[in-house]
mmCIF file of C-alpha atoms and ligand atoms in Angstrom:
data_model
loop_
_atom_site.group_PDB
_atom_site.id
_atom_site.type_symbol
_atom_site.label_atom_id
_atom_site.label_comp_id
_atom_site.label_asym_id
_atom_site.label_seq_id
_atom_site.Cartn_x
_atom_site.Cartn_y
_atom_site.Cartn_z
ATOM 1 C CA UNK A 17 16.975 19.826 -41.250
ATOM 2 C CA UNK A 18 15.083 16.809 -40.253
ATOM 3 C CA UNK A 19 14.886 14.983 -37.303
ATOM 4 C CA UNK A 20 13.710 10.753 -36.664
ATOM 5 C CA UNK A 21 12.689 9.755 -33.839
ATOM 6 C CA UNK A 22 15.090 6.306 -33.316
ATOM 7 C CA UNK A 23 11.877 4.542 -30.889
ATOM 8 C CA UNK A 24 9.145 5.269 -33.308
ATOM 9 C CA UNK A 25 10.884 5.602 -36.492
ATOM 10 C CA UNK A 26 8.629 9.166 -37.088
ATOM 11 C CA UNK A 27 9.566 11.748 -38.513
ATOM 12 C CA UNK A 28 9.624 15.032 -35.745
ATOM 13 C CA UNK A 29 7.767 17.776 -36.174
ATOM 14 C CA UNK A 30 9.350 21.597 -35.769
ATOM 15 C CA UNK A 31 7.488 22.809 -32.796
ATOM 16 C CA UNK A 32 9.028 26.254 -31.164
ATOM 17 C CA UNK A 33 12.022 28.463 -32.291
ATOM 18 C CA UNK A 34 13.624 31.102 -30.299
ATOM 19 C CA UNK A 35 16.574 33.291 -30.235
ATOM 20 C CA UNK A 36 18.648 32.989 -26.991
ATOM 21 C CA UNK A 37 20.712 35.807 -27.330
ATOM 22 C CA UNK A 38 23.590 37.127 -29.542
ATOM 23 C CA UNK A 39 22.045 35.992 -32.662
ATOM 24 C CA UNK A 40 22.446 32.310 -31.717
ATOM 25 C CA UNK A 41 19.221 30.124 -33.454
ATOM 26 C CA UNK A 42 17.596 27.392 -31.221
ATOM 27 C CA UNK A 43 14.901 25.033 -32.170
ATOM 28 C CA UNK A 44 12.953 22.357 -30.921
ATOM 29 C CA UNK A 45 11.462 19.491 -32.045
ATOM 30 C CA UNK A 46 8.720 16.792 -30.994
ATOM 31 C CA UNK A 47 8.059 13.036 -32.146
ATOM 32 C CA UNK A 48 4.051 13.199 -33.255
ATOM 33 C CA UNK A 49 4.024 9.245 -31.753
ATOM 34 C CA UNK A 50 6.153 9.568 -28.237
ATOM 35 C CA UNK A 51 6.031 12.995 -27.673
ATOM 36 C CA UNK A 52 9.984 12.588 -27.314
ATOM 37 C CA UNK A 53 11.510 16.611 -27.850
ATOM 38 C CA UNK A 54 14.638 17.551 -28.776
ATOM 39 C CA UNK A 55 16.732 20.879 -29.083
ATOM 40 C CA UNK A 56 18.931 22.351 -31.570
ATOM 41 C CA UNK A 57 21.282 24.908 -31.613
ATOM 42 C CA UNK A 58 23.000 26.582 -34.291
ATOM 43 C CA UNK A 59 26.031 27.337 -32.523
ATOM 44 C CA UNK A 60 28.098 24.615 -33.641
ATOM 45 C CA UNK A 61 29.940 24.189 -29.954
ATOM 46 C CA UNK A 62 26.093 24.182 -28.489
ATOM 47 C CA UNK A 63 25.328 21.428 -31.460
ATOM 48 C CA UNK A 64 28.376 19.776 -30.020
ATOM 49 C CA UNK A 65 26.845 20.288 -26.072
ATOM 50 C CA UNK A 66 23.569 18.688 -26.869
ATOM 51 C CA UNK A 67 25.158 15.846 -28.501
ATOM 52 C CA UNK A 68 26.877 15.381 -24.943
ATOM 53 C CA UNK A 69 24.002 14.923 -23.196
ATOM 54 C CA UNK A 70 23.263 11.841 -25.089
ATOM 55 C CA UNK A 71 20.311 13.709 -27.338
ATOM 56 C CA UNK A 72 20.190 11.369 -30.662
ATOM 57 C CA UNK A 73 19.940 13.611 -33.957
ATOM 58 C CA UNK A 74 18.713 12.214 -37.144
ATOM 59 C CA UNK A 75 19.350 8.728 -35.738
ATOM 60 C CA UNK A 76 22.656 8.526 -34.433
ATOM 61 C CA UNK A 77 24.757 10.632 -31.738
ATOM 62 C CA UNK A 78 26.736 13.350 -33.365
ATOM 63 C CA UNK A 79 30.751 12.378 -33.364
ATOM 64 C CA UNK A 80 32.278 13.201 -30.149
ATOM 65 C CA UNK A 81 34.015 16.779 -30.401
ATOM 66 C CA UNK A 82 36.872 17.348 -27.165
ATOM 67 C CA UNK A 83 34.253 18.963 -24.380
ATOM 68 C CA UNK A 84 35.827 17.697 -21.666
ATOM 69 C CA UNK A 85 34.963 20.444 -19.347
ATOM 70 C CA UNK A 86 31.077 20.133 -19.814
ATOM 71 C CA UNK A 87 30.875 16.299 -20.247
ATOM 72 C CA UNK A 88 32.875 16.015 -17.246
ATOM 73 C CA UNK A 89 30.460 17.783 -15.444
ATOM 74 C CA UNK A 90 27.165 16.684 -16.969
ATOM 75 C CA UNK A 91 25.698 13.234 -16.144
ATOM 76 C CA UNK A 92 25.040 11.582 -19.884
ATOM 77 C CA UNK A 93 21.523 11.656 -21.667
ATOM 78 C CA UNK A 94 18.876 12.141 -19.523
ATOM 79 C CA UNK A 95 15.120 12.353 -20.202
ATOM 80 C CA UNK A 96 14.615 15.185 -18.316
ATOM 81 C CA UNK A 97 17.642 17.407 -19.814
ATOM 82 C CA UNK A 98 14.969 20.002 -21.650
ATOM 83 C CA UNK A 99 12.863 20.508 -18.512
ATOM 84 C CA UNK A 100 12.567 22.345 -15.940
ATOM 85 C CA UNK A 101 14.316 20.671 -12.545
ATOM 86 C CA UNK A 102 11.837 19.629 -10.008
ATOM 87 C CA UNK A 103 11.895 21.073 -6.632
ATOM 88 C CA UNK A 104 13.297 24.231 -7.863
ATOM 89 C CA UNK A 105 11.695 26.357 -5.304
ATOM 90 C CA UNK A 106 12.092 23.649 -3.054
ATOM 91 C CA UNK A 107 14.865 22.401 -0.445
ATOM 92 C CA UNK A 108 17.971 21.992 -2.268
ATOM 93 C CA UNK A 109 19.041 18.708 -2.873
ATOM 94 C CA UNK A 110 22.341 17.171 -2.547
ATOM 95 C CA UNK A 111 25.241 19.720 -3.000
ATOM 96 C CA UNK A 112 23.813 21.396 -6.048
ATOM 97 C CA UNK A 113 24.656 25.317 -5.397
ATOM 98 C CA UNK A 114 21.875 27.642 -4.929
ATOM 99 C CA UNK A 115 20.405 30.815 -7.217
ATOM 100 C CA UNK A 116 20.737 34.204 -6.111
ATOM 101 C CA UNK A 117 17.878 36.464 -7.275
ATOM 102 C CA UNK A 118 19.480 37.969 -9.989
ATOM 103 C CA UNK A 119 20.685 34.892 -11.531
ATOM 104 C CA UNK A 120 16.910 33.364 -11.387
ATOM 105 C CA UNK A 121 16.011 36.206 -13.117
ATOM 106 C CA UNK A 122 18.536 36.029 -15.642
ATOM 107 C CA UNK A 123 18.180 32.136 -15.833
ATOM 108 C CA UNK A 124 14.156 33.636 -16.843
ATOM 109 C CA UNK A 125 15.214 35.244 -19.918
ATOM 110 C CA UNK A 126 16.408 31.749 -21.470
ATOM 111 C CA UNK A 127 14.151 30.301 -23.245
ATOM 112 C CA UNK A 128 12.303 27.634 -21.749
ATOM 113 C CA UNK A 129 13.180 24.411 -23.320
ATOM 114 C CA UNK A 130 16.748 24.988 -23.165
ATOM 115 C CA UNK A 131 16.860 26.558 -19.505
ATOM 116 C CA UNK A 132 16.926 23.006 -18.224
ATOM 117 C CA UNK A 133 20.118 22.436 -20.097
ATOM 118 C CA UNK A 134 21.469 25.913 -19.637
ATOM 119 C CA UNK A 135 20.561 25.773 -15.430
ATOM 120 C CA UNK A 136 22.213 21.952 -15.345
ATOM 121 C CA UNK A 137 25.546 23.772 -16.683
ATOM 122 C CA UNK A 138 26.088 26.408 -14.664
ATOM 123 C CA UNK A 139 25.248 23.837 -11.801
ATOM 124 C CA UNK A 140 27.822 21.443 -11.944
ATOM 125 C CA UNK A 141 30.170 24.470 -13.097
ATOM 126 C CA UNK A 142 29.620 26.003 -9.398
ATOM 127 C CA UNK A 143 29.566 22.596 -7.873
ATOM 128 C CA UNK A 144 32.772 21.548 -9.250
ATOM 129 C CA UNK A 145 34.809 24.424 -7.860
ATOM 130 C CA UNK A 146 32.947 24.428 -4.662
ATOM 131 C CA UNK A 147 30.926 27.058 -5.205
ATOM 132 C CA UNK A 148 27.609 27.149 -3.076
ATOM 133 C CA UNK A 149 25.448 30.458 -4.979
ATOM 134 C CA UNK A 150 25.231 31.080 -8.806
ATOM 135 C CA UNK A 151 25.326 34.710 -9.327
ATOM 136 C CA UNK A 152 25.427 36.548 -12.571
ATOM 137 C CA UNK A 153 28.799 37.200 -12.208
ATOM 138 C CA UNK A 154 29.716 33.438 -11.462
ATOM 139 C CA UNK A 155 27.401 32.865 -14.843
ATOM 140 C CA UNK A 156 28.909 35.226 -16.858
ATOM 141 C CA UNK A 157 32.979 33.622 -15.744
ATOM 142 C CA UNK A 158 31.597 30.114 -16.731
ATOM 143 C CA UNK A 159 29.927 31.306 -19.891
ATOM 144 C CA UNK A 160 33.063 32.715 -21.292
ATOM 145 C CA UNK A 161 34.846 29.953 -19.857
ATOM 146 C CA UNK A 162 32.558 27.028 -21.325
ATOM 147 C CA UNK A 163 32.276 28.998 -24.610
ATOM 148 C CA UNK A 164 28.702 29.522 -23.888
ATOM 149 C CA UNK A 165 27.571 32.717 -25.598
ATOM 150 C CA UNK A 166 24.454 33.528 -25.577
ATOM 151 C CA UNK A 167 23.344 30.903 -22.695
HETATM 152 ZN ZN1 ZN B 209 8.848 8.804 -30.829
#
């Protein structure tokens, strides 16, 4: 598995592996030149989900797969898709739900240069339906609903 960098035309270099759960295999990856990063996961529905958010593998977008219900939900490729959300602890912004306690501590356990990703998803899942706090029950509904094991 190899991944190019499409700006630099580098080669990336493996930089952090880590098993979310259930035997699902996620890996990152960083550009040497730009310090671009992206994820991978094994999963081939996950594979499909980070292609939806725009992340370019091995220079081109993976072919589109039917997700409606996540790409409807998730803006497409942003830079900031691997990181951690600023103003977490902060004032919510816009109509994005809030985290109970339990779900921040689940949310914890993911690793962190998915959680971005993984906290983005069960965001617009809540905000779609209206839903104003994540709770692990809420996560668990949308995981088996998304197809998300593992996440
Ligand atoms: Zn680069």
């Amino acid at each position: 598995m190899k991944f190019l960098c499409v700006e630099c035309d580098r080669q990336m270099a493996f930089e952090e592996r880590s098993l979310p759960g259930d035997g699902t295999l996620a890996a990152a990856f960083r550009c040497p030149t730009c310090g671009r990063v992206v994820a991978m996961l094994t999963n081939p529905y996950e594979t499909q989900l980070v292609a939806s958010l725009g992340v370019k593998i091995g220079g081109r977008t993976i072919s589109e797969q039917p997700l409606e219900t996540v790409r409807g939900g998730v803006a497409t490729g942003r830079a900031d898709a691997f990181e951690e959300g600023a103003g977490d602890a902060g004032p919510t912004t816009g109509s994005l739900p809030s985290w109970s306690l339990e779900a921040q501590e689940r949310l914890a356990r993911v690793p962190g240069f998915v959680r971005g990703m993984v906290k983005r998803i069960y965001a617009e899942y809540a905000r779609d339906r209206g839903i104003t706090e994540i709770t692990p029950a809420l996560m668990d509904t949308a995981r088996t609903e998304l197809g998300l094991e593992g996440m």
